[in-house]
Amino acid sequence: MTVADAELDVEVGGPVATVVIRNPARRNAMTPDMWRQLPPILDRLEADPAVRALVLTGAGDAFCAGADLGDLDELL
């Protein structure tokens, strides 16, 4: 059960990188695809000498509900 509009958005402004968890239908729960995308995103930001700080946030009124349990079989 992959949610089509679930994504991780990356924005870099000056020395601050922001990763936004977007999965509004599931209170920003992380899908398996989002979990797979996160390490390469963090590696890329870590390798960027201009990035000095990272903000991890959720879109809307929720930070992150955790793993999307609808995809539990894929996560295990």
C-alpha positions as YAML, in Angstrom:
chain: A
units: angstrom
residues:
- id: 1
  name: MET
  ca: [0.00, 0.00, 0.00]
- id: 2
  name: THR
  ca: [2.21, 2.82, -1.24]
- id: 3
  name: VAL
  ca: [0.79, 6.30, -0.94]
- id: 4
  name: ALA
  ca: [1.36, 8.24, -4.16]
- id: 5
  name: ASP
  ca: [1.65, 11.67, -2.54]
- id: 6
  name: ALA
  ca: [4.06, 10.53, 0.20]
- id: 7
  name: GLU
  ca: [7.46, 12.10, -0.29]
- id: 8
  name: LEU
  ca: [10.50, 13.65, 1.30]
- id: 9
  name: ASP
  ca: [11.17, 17.20, 0.17]
- id: 10
  name: VAL
  ca: [14.64, 18.68, 0.54]
- id: 11
  name: GLU
  ca: [15.27, 22.40, 0.65]
- id: 12
  name: VAL
  ca: [18.65, 24.05, 1.16]
- id: 13
  name: GLY
  ca: [18.80, 27.70, 2.08]
- id: 14
  name: GLY
  ca: [22.23, 28.98, 2.96]
- id: 15
  name: PRO
  ca: [23.81, 26.74, 5.59]
- id: 16
  name: VAL
  ca: [20.50, 25.13, 6.62]
- id: 17
  name: ALA
  ca: [19.01, 22.07, 4.94]
- id: 18
  name: THR
  ca: [15.41, 21.14, 5.65]
- id: 19
  name: VAL
  ca: [13.92, 17.71, 5.02]
- id: 20
  name: VAL
  ca: [10.12, 17.77, 5.06]
- id: 21
  name: ILE
  ca: [8.18, 14.54, 5.57]
- id: 22
  name: ARG
  ca: [5.02, 14.74, 3.44]
- id: 23
  name: ASN
  ca: [2.34, 12.08, 3.78]
- id: 24
  name: PRO
  ca: [-0.75, 14.06, 4.75]
- id: 25
  name: ALA
  ca: [-3.17, 11.15, 4.41]
- id: 26
  name: ARG
  ca: [-1.25, 9.25, 7.13]
- id: 27
  name: ARG
  ca: [-0.15, 12.08, 9.45]
- id: 28
  name: ASN
  ca: [3.26, 12.01, 7.79]
- id: 29
  name: ALA
  ca: [3.90, 8.33, 8.50]
- id: 30
  name: MET
  ca: [7.01, 7.09, 6.71]
- id: 31
  name: THR
  ca: [6.41, 4.63, 3.87]
- id: 32
  name: PRO
  ca: [9.02, 1.98, 2.99]
- id: 33
  name: ASP
  ca: [10.02, 4.06, -0.04]
- id: 34
  name: MET
  ca: [10.55, 7.11, 2.16]
- id: 35
  name: TRP
  ca: [12.72, 5.04, 4.56]
- id: 36
  name: ARG
  ca: [14.84, 3.93, 1.58]
- id: 37
  name: GLN
  ca: [15.20, 7.52, 0.32]
- id: 38
  name: LEU
  ca: [16.28, 8.99, 3.65]
- id: 39
  name: PRO
  ca: [19.87, 7.61, 4.01]
- id: 40
  name: PRO
  ca: [21.04, 8.81, 0.55]
- id: 41
  name: ILE
  ca: [19.46, 12.22, 1.19]
- id: 42
  name: LEU
  ca: [21.28, 12.51, 4.53]
- id: 43
  name: ASP
  ca: [24.55, 11.30, 2.97]
- id: 44
  name: ARG
  ca: [24.26, 13.93, 0.23]
- id: 45
  name: LEU
  ca: [23.58, 16.70, 2.74]
- id: 46
  name: GLU
  ca: [26.42, 15.56, 5.00]
- id: 47
  name: ALA
  ca: [28.83, 15.68, 2.05]
- id: 48
  name: ASP
  ca: [27.82, 19.24, 1.17]
- id: 49
  name: PRO
  ca: [30.31, 21.57, 2.90]
- id: 50
  name: ALA
  ca: [27.88, 24.48, 2.67]
- id: 51
  name: VAL
  ca: [25.29, 22.68, 4.83]
- id: 52
  name: ARG
  ca: [25.95, 23.30, 8.54]
- id: 53
  name: ALA
  ca: [22.57, 22.36, 10.05]
- id: 54
  name: LEU
  ca: [19.69, 20.02, 9.29]
- id: 55
  name: VAL
  ca: [16.03, 20.50, 10.17]
- id: 56
  name: LEU
  ca: [13.80, 17.43, 9.96]
- id: 57
  name: THR
  ca: [10.13, 18.37, 10.05]
- id: 58
  name: GLY
  ca: [6.72, 17.18, 9.04]
- id: 59
  name: ALA
  ca: [4.31, 18.97, 6.73]
- id: 60
  name: GLY
  ca: [1.18, 20.43, 8.24]
- id: 61
  name: ASP
  ca: [0.24, 19.91, 11.87]
- id: 62
  name: ALA
  ca: [1.98, 16.56, 12.49]
- id: 63
  name: PHE
  ca: [5.68, 15.79, 12.70]
- id: 64
  name: CYS
  ca: [5.65, 12.07, 11.86]
- id: 65
  name: ALA
  ca: [3.37, 9.27, 12.99]
- id: 66
  name: GLY
  ca: [6.24, 6.79, 12.59]
- id: 67
  name: ALA
  ca: [6.18, 3.89, 10.14]
- id: 68
  name: ASP
  ca: [3.10, 3.44, 7.98]
- id: 69
  name: LEU
  ca: [1.69, 0.22, 9.46]
- id: 70
  name: GLY
  ca: [-0.29, -0.35, 6.28]
- id: 71
  name: ASP
  ca: [3.07, -1.27, 4.75]
- id: 72
  name: LEU
  ca: [4.29, -3.37, 7.69]
- id: 73
  name: ASP
  ca: [4.67, -6.53, 5.61]
- id: 74
  name: GLU
  ca: [7.01, -4.67, 3.23]
- id: 75
  name: LEU
  ca: [9.03, -3.19, 6.10]
- id: 76
  name: LEU
  ca: [9.64, -6.60, 7.67]
...
